[in-house]
Coordinates of C-alpha atoms and ligand atoms in Angstrom, one line a residue:
M357 CA -23.6 9.4 11.6
K358 CA -21.3 6.5 11.0
E359 CA -22.0 6.6 7.3
K360 CA -21.1 10.2 7.3
R361 CA -17.7 9.6 8.7
V362 CA -16.5 7.6 5.8
G363 CA -19.1 8.1 3.1
F364 CA -17.9 5.5 0.6
A365 CA -17.5 2.6 3.0
T366 CA -21.1 1.4 3.3
R367 CA -21.3 -1.9 5.0
I368 CA -21.9 -3.8 1.8
G369 CA -19.0 -2.2 0.0
A370 CA -16.6 -2.3 3.0
I371 CA -14.7 -5.5 2.0
A372 CA -14.5 -4.3 -1.6
A373 CA -13.2 -1.0 -0.4
T374 CA -10.6 -2.7 1.7
V375 CA -9.4 -4.6 -1.3
G376 CA -9.4 -1.3 -3.1
S377 CA -7.2 0.2 -0.4
A378 CA -4.8 -2.7 -0.4
V379 CA -4.3 -3.2 -4.1
G380 CA -2.5 -0.2 -5.5
L381 CA 0.9 1.1 -6.5
G382 CA 2.3 -0.8 -3.6
N383 CA 1.7 -4.0 -5.6
I384 CA 2.4 -2.9 -9.1
W385 CA 5.1 -0.3 -8.7
R386 CA 6.8 -0.9 -5.3
F387 CA 6.8 -4.7 -5.0
P388 CA 8.7 -5.3 -8.3
Y389 CA 11.2 -2.6 -7.7
Q390 CA 11.9 -3.7 -4.2
A391 CA 12.1 -7.4 -5.3
G392 CA 14.5 -6.3 -8.1
Y393 CA 16.6 -4.3 -5.7
N394 CA 16.9 -7.0 -3.2
G395 CA 17.8 -9.8 -5.5
G396 CA 14.5 -11.5 -6.3
G397 CA 13.6 -15.0 -4.9
A398 CA 14.8 -14.8 -1.3
Y399 CA 13.1 -11.4 -0.9
I400 CA 9.9 -12.9 -2.2
L401 CA 10.1 -15.8 0.2
V402 CA 10.6 -13.5 3.2
Y403 CA 7.8 -11.3 1.9
L404 CA 5.4 -14.3 1.8
L405 CA 6.5 -15.3 5.3
C406 CA 5.8 -11.8 6.5
I407 CA 2.3 -11.9 5.0
V408 CA 1.5 -15.1 6.8
L409 CA 3.2 -14.5 10.2
L410 CA 2.7 -10.8 10.5
G411 CA 0.4 -9.4 7.8
I412 CA -2.7 -11.6 8.3
P413 CA -2.5 -11.5 12.2
I414 CA -2.0 -7.8 12.3
M415 CA -4.8 -7.3 9.7
M416 CA -7.0 -9.4 12.0
S417 CA -6.0 -7.3 15.0
E418 CA -7.1 -4.1 13.2
F419 CA -10.3 -5.8 12.1
I420 CA -11.0 -6.9 15.7
I421 CA -10.5 -3.4 17.1
G422 CA -12.6 -1.8 14.3
R423 CA -15.5 -4.2 14.1
S424 CA -16.0 -4.8 17.8
T425 CA -16.5 -1.1 18.4
H426 CA -17.5 0.3 15.0
K427 CA -15.2 3.3 15.8
N428 CA -11.9 4.6 14.7
M429 CA -8.7 3.8 16.6
K430 CA -8.9 6.5 19.3
G431 CA -12.6 6.0 20.0
A432 CA -12.2 2.2 19.9
V433 CA -9.4 2.1 22.4
E434 CA -11.4 4.5 24.7
Q435 CA -14.3 2.1 24.5
L436 CA -12.4 -1.2 24.8
T437 CA -9.9 -0.2 27.5
P438 CA -11.0 3.1 29.1
G439 CA -8.0 5.3 30.2
S440 CA -5.5 3.2 28.2
P441 CA -2.6 5.3 26.9
F442 CA -2.7 3.2 23.6
K443 CA -5.0 5.8 22.1
I444 CA -2.0 8.1 21.7
F445 CA -0.8 5.8 18.9
S446 CA -3.6 6.9 16.6
Y447 CA -1.3 9.9 16.0
I448 CA 1.3 7.6 14.4
G449 CA -1.4 6.5 12.0
V450 CA -2.3 10.0 11.1
L451 CA 1.3 11.2 10.6
G452 CA 2.2 8.0 8.8
A453 CA -0.8 8.4 6.4
L454 CA 0.1 12.0 5.6
L455 CA 3.7 11.2 4.8
I456 CA 2.9 8.1 2.8
C457 CA 0.2 9.7 0.8
G458 CA 2.4 12.7 0.2
Y459 CA 5.1 10.8 -1.6
Y460 CA 2.7 8.1 -3.1
S461 CA 0.8 10.9 -4.9
V462 CA 4.0 11.7 -6.8
V463 CA 4.1 8.2 -8.2
C464 CA 0.4 8.6 -9.0
G465 CA 1.4 11.8 -10.9
W466 CA 3.9 9.7 -12.9
V467 CA 1.0 7.3 -13.7
I468 CA -1.2 10.1 -15.1
E469 CA 1.7 11.6 -17.1
Y470 CA 2.3 8.2 -18.6
L471 CA -1.4 7.8 -19.3
W472 CA -1.5 11.1 -21.0
N473 CA 1.6 10.4 -23.1
S474 CA 0.3 7.0 -24.1
A475 CA -3.1 8.5 -25.1
C476 CA -1.3 11.2 -27.2
G477 CA 0.7 8.4 -28.8
S478 CA 4.0 10.0 -27.8
L479 CA 5.1 7.4 -25.3
L480 CA 5.6 4.5 -27.5
E481 CA 7.1 6.3 -30.5
H482 CA 10.5 6.2 -28.8
A483 CA 13.2 3.5 -29.2
P484 CA 13.3 1.0 -26.3
E485 CA 16.7 2.2 -25.1
E486 CA 15.4 5.7 -24.7
F487 CA 12.8 4.9 -22.0
S488 CA 15.2 5.2 -19.2
N489 CA 16.3 8.7 -20.3
I490 CA 12.7 9.7 -20.9
F491 CA 11.8 8.8 -17.4
G492 CA 14.9 10.5 -16.0
T493 CA 14.3 13.7 -17.9
F494 CA 10.6 13.7 -16.7
I495 CA 11.3 13.3 -13.0
A496 CA 14.2 15.8 -13.3
S497 CA 11.8 18.4 -14.6
P498 CA 10.3 20.2 -11.6
D499 CA 7.4 21.9 -13.3
C500 CA 6.2 18.7 -15.0
C501 CA 6.5 16.6 -11.9
V502 CA 4.8 19.1 -9.6
M503 CA 2.0 19.7 -12.1
W504 CA 1.1 16.0 -12.5
T505 CA 1.3 15.5 -8.7
I506 CA -1.0 18.4 -8.1
I507 CA -3.4 17.2 -10.8
F508 CA -3.6 13.9 -9.1
L509 CA -4.1 15.3 -5.6
T510 CA -6.8 17.7 -6.9
L511 CA -8.7 14.7 -8.4
N512 CA -8.2 12.8 -5.1
F513 CA -9.6 15.6 -3.0
L514 CA -12.3 16.4 -5.5
V515 CA -13.6 12.9 -5.1
L516 CA -13.4 13.2 -1.3
S517 CA -15.1 16.6 -1.1
R518 CA -17.9 15.6 -3.5
G519 CA -18.6 12.5 -1.5
I520 CA -18.4 10.4 -4.6
Q521 CA -16.0 7.9 -3.2
K522 CA -18.8 5.4 -3.4
G523 CA -19.0 5.9 -7.1
V524 CA -15.3 5.6 -7.5
E525 CA -15.2 2.5 -5.4
R526 CA -18.0 1.0 -7.5
M527 CA -16.0 1.8 -10.6
A528 CA -12.9 0.3 -9.1
N529 CA -14.9 -2.9 -8.3
I530 CA -15.3 -3.3 -12.1
M531 CA -11.8 -2.1 -12.9
M532 CA -10.0 -4.3 -10.4
P533 CA -10.9 -7.6 -12.1
L534 CA -10.0 -6.0 -15.4
L535 CA -6.6 -5.0 -14.1
F536 CA -6.2 -8.6 -12.9
A537 CA -7.1 -9.9 -16.4
L538 CA -4.8 -7.4 -18.0
L539 CA -1.9 -8.4 -15.8
I540 CA -2.5 -12.0 -16.9
V541 CA -2.3 -11.0 -20.5
F542 CA 0.9 -9.1 -19.9
C543 CA 2.3 -12.1 -18.0
V544 CA 1.8 -14.4 -20.9
N545 CA 3.3 -11.8 -23.2
S546 CA 6.3 -11.3 -21.0
L547 CA 6.9 -15.0 -20.6
M548 CA 6.9 -15.4 -24.4
L549 CA 9.8 -12.9 -24.8
P550 CA 13.1 -14.4 -25.8
G551 CA 15.3 -15.0 -22.7
S552 CA 12.4 -14.6 -20.3
T553 CA 13.4 -17.7 -18.3
K554 CA 16.2 -15.7 -16.7
G555 CA 13.5 -13.4 -15.3
V556 CA 11.5 -16.3 -13.9
D557 CA 14.7 -17.8 -12.3
F558 CA 15.5 -14.4 -10.8
L559 CA 12.0 -14.3 -9.3
F560 CA 11.7 -17.8 -7.9
S561 CA 15.2 -19.1 -7.3
I562 CA 16.1 -18.5 -3.7
N563 CA 19.5 -17.2 -2.9
F564 CA 20.0 -15.6 0.5
D565 CA 23.4 -14.2 -0.3
K566 CA 21.7 -11.5 -2.3
L567 CA 19.2 -10.5 0.4
G568 CA 20.9 -9.3 3.6
W569 CA 19.3 -7.7 6.6
E570 CA 18.3 -4.6 4.6
G571 CA 16.3 -6.9 2.3
V572 CA 14.5 -8.4 5.2
V573 CA 13.6 -4.9 6.5
D574 CA 12.3 -4.0 3.1
A575 CA 10.3 -7.2 2.7
M576 CA 8.6 -6.6 6.1
G577 CA 7.9 -2.9 5.3
Q578 CA 6.5 -3.9 1.9
A579 CA 4.1 -6.5 3.4
F580 CA 2.7 -3.8 5.7
M581 CA 2.6 -1.2 2.9
S582 CA 0.8 -3.6 0.5
L583 CA -1.8 -4.7 3.0
S584 CA -2.4 -1.1 4.2
L585 CA -1.4 -2.1 7.8
G586 CA -0.2 0.0 10.8
V587 CA -1.8 3.3 9.9
T588 CA -5.3 2.6 11.4
C589 CA -6.8 2.5 7.9
L590 CA -8.2 -1.0 8.4
I591 CA -9.6 -0.2 11.8
T592 CA -11.7 2.5 10.2
Y593 CA -12.7 0.3 7.3
S594 CA -13.6 -2.7 9.4
S595 CA -15.8 -0.5 11.6
Y596 CA -18.2 -0.8 8.7
F597 CA -18.0 -4.6 8.3
K598 CA -21.1 -6.6 9.0
D599 CA -21.3 -8.3 12.3
D600 CA -21.8 -11.7 10.6
S601 CA -18.9 -11.5 8.2
N602 CA -16.1 -14.0 8.9
L603 CA -13.0 -11.9 9.7
M604 CA -10.4 -14.6 9.2
K605 CA -11.9 -15.5 5.8
D606 CA -12.0 -11.9 4.8
A607 CA -8.4 -11.3 5.9
V608 CA -7.1 -14.4 4.1
T609 CA -9.1 -13.4 0.9
I610 CA -7.8 -9.8 0.9
S611 CA -4.2 -10.8 1.6
S612 CA -4.2 -13.6 -1.0
L613 CA -5.7 -11.3 -3.7
D614 CA -3.3 -8.6 -2.8
T615 CA -0.3 -10.9 -2.9
L616 CA -1.4 -12.5 -6.1
V617 CA -1.5 -9.1 -7.8
A618 CA 2.0 -8.3 -6.6
I619 CA 3.4 -11.6 -7.8
L620 CA 1.7 -11.2 -11.2
A621 CA 3.3 -7.8 -11.5
G622 CA 6.6 -9.4 -10.8
I623 CA 6.0 -12.0 -13.5
V624 CA 5.1 -9.2 -15.9
I625 CA 8.2 -7.1 -15.1
F626 CA 11.2 -9.5 -14.7
P627 CA 11.0 -11.7 -17.8
A628 CA 10.9 -8.4 -19.7
V629 CA 13.7 -6.9 -17.7
F630 CA 16.0 -9.8 -18.5
S631 CA 14.8 -10.2 -22.1
F632 CA 15.6 -6.5 -22.9
G633 CA 18.8 -6.4 -20.8
L634 CA 17.4 -3.8 -18.4
D635 CA 18.7 -3.3 -14.8
P636 CA 16.6 -5.2 -12.2
K637 CA 18.1 -2.9 -9.6
A638 CA 16.7 0.3 -11.4
G639 CA 14.8 1.2 -8.3
P640 CA 11.6 3.3 -8.4
D641 CA 12.0 3.8 -12.1
L642 CA 11.7 0.1 -12.9
I643 CA 8.1 -0.2 -14.1
F644 CA 8.2 3.1 -15.9
I645 CA 11.1 1.8 -18.0
T646 CA 10.0 -1.8 -18.4
L647 CA 6.3 -1.4 -19.1
P648 CA 6.6 0.8 -22.2
T649 CA 9.1 -1.7 -23.7
I650 CA 6.5 -4.5 -23.1
F651 CA 3.7 -2.4 -24.7
Q652 CA 5.8 -1.7 -27.7
Q653 CA 6.1 -5.4 -28.4
M654 CA 2.4 -5.9 -28.3
P655 CA 0.1 -5.4 -31.4
G656 CA -2.0 -2.4 -30.6
G657 CA 0.5 -1.3 -27.9
T658 CA -1.0 2.1 -27.4
I659 CA -4.4 0.8 -26.5
W660 CA -2.9 -1.7 -24.0
A661 CA -0.8 1.1 -22.5
V662 CA -3.8 3.5 -22.1
L663 CA -6.0 0.7 -20.7
F664 CA -3.3 -0.3 -18.2
F665 CA -2.6 3.2 -17.0
V666 CA -6.3 3.9 -16.6
L667 CA -6.7 0.8 -14.4
L668 CA -3.6 1.6 -12.5
F669 CA -4.9 5.1 -11.8
F670 CA -8.1 3.6 -10.4
A671 CA -6.2 1.2 -8.2
S672 CA -4.1 4.1 -7.0
I673 CA -6.9 6.5 -6.2
T674 CA -8.8 4.0 -4.1
S675 CA -5.6 3.6 -2.0
T676 CA -5.0 7.4 -1.7
I677 CA -8.7 7.9 -0.8
S678 CA -8.2 5.4 2.1
L679 CA -5.0 7.1 3.2
S680 CA -6.6 10.6 3.0
E681 CA -9.5 9.5 5.1
I682 CA -7.3 8.8 8.1
P683 CA -6.4 12.4 8.9
I684 CA -9.8 13.7 7.7
T685 CA -11.7 11.4 9.9
F686 CA -9.3 12.1 12.8
M687 CA -9.8 15.9 12.5
V688 CA -13.6 15.6 12.3
D689 CA -13.8 13.2 15.2
E690 CA -11.1 14.7 17.5
Y691 CA -11.1 18.4 16.7
K692 CA -14.7 18.6 15.7
L693 CA -13.8 20.3 12.5
S694 CA -16.4 20.3 9.7
R695 CA -15.6 17.7 7.0
P696 CA -14.9 20.4 4.3
K697 CA -12.4 22.1 6.7
A698 CA -10.8 18.8 7.5
I699 CA -10.5 18.0 3.8
I700 CA -8.9 21.4 3.0
L701 CA -6.4 21.0 5.9
T702 CA -5.5 17.5 4.8
A703 CA -5.1 18.6 1.2
V704 CA -2.8 21.4 2.2
Q705 CA -0.6 19.3 4.4
M706 CA -0.4 16.5 1.9
G707 CA 0.1 19.0 -0.9
I708 CA 3.2 20.4 0.8
I709 CA 4.7 16.9 1.4
A710 CA 3.9 15.9 -2.2
V711 CA 5.5 19.0 -3.8
L712 CA 8.6 18.5 -1.7
S713 CA 8.8 14.9 -2.8
A714 CA 8.1 15.7 -6.4
L715 CA 11.1 18.1 -6.3
S716 CA 13.4 15.5 -4.9
F717 CA 14.8 14.6 -8.3
S718 CA 15.3 18.2 -9.4
T719 CA 15.3 21.4 -7.4
L720 CA 15.7 19.7 -4.1
S721 CA 17.9 16.8 -5.1
D722 CA 20.7 18.1 -2.8
V723 CA 18.4 18.0 0.2
T724 CA 19.1 14.6 1.8
I725 CA 18.0 13.0 5.1
F726 CA 20.1 10.1 6.2
G727 CA 21.7 10.1 2.8
K728 CA 18.4 9.8 0.9
N729 CA 16.5 12.4 -1.0
I730 CA 13.1 13.4 0.3
F731 CA 11.1 11.0 -1.8
N732 CA 13.4 8.0 -1.1
F733 CA 13.5 8.9 2.6
L734 CA 9.7 8.9 2.8
D735 CA 9.5 5.8 0.8
F736 CA 11.7 4.2 3.4
V737 CA 10.3 5.6 6.7
G738 CA 6.7 5.4 5.7
P739 CA 6.5 1.6 5.4
N740 CA 9.7 0.6 7.3
F741 CA 9.1 2.8 10.3
F742 CA 5.6 4.2 10.7
M743 CA 3.8 1.2 9.5
L744 CA 5.9 -1.3 11.4
L745 CA 5.6 0.8 14.6
G746 CA 1.8 1.1 14.1
G747 CA 1.7 -2.7 13.5
L748 CA 3.8 -3.4 16.6
V749 CA 1.4 -1.2 18.7
T750 CA -1.7 -3.0 17.4
A751 CA -0.2 -6.4 17.8
V752 CA 0.8 -5.7 21.5
Y753 CA -2.6 -4.1 22.2
V754 CA -4.7 -6.9 20.8
G755 CA -2.2 -9.7 21.8
W756 CA -1.5 -8.6 25.4
I757 CA -4.0 -5.9 26.5
L758 CA -7.4 -6.6 25.0
K759 CA -9.7 -9.0 26.8
K760 CA -9.7 -12.5 25.3
D761 CA -13.5 -12.6 25.1
V762 CA -13.5 -9.6 22.8
I763 CA -11.1 -11.5 20.5
H764 CA -13.0 -14.7 20.8
N765 CA -16.3 -13.0 20.1
Q766 CA -15.0 -11.3 17.0
L767 CA -13.4 -14.5 15.7
T768 CA -16.4 -16.7 16.2
N769 CA -19.0 -14.0 15.7
G770 CA -20.4 -14.4 19.2
G771 CA -19.9 -18.2 19.2
M772 CA -21.6 -18.8 15.8
H773 CA -18.6 -20.7 14.5
R774 CA -15.4 -22.3 15.9
S775 CA -11.9 -20.9 15.9
R776 CA -10.0 -23.8 17.4
F777 CA -6.8 -23.2 15.4
V778 CA -7.4 -19.6 14.3
Q779 CA -7.5 -18.0 17.7
P780 CA -4.3 -19.6 19.1
Y781 CA -2.5 -18.9 15.9
I782 CA -3.5 -15.2 15.8
I783 CA -2.7 -14.7 19.5
F784 CA 0.6 -16.4 19.2
C785 CA 1.7 -14.3 16.2
L786 CA 0.5 -11.1 17.9
R787 CA 2.0 -11.8 21.2
Y788 CA 5.4 -13.2 20.2
I789 CA 6.3 -13.3 16.5
A790 CA 5.2 -9.7 15.5
P791 CA 6.7 -7.9 18.5
V792 CA 10.0 -9.9 18.4
A793 CA 10.4 -9.5 14.6
I794 CA 9.6 -5.8 14.6
V795 CA 11.8 -5.0 17.6
I796 CA 14.7 -6.9 16.0
I797 CA 14.2 -4.8 12.9
F798 CA 14.2 -1.6 14.9
L799 CA 17.3 -2.6 16.8
Y800 CA 19.0 -3.3 13.5
Y801 CA 18.3 0.2 12.1
T802 CA 19.4 1.9 15.2
G803 CA 22.7 0.0 14.9
V804 CA 22.2 -1.9 18.2
I805 CA 22.6 -5.2 16.4
Ligands
LIG633 N1 -1.8 -0.7 0.2 C1 -1.7 0.4 -0.7 C2 -0.9 -0.1 -1.9 O1 -0.4 -1.2 -1.9 C3 -1.1 1.6 0.0 C4 -1.8 2.0 1.3 C5 -1.1 2.0 2.5 C6 -3.1 2.3 1.3 C7 -1.7 2.3 3.7 C8 -3.7 2.7 2.5 C9 -3.0 2.6 3.7 O2 -0.7 0.6 -2.8

């Protein structure tokens, strides 16, 4: 029964699937553009602090809930604390996942378009200064953008409906190390460009004047986005973890790998940005303008480009699969829908959000919410509101409500090993640091501070 709920997450593959969920466009597309937008080094420092003080503890809290019950959020809360109103918060996860996956699929559509154009040889035949216009023209073309987004979503739901996630995960397990290797090759290449040291300085020299409160909000949201926190995804995944796996070790491994990929992406992008005189504040366009310039410099550029976009596609689809599973599992478990029906309903809902987001740069560019177009609005509220709120709820639930012996049992695997420092650290972060930090951020948005 359990295996049926999330077909691909067999116990053995669960950790690999979690890495698959974590590593995606969040690391390679979103992290560099956010770092560029928020002035580089200081943003990265705050991001790293968020990973250590909030990310790892909240990841642990999701693991504790999932693995102690082997259920999803709602069922788990019912089992651990019968009658607790906390189960209501599983709706935040479902809504957050729908919105995030909706706009995320648009970027996945951009990835396939770039893959297609690289394979046809048409991407790299342009002069470097044209890449910005090419990207602008592409996203401003409603048909093209909607078409690639729908192609991506179709592939995503085809994988889910065929139950071949396991196969895709297995492929991704081969692709992920390859992506890693490729990023290292690109890093070396980028660092050898003339004037690249300015990019390295930008990434690693810490200047808080450039950051501001908004940058802190962004860094926090990005840490949650990158580690797939706050939307109950990791609760579901960890419900398939083996009882003898070491949760803290897993959380540290997953977070370190994920952060390493993001930093490597930064080292690929910024030296090139400065070397070619591009704008580090270009926003969501950043990698789509910078990467082609890098490929063009490399011998056999087309092959590198195709390889990179194929790998990026795999990294992205393992993330969208995990996001799509949240509403699907929820509908199957809570509304007793058959899996095919739940898949169709999720596909329709996400499809609508995705199409609206894809049209944000063309037909619907005049539609703004809080001064942002639909895509940018979702890119803001998804991580910076839904994920942070979900994270706050999980932190409070595990830190304050859940019985200490459940936590102790999970951290020590029933007393098999010690958790002298780990347990107080996790509890302290969940009880005080995460709630205080997230509440301050919410007060900041709402203009109270
Ligand atoms: N962590 C993924 C990324 O970095 C995105 C994601 C968020 C996946 C939430 C699942 C749940 O691309």
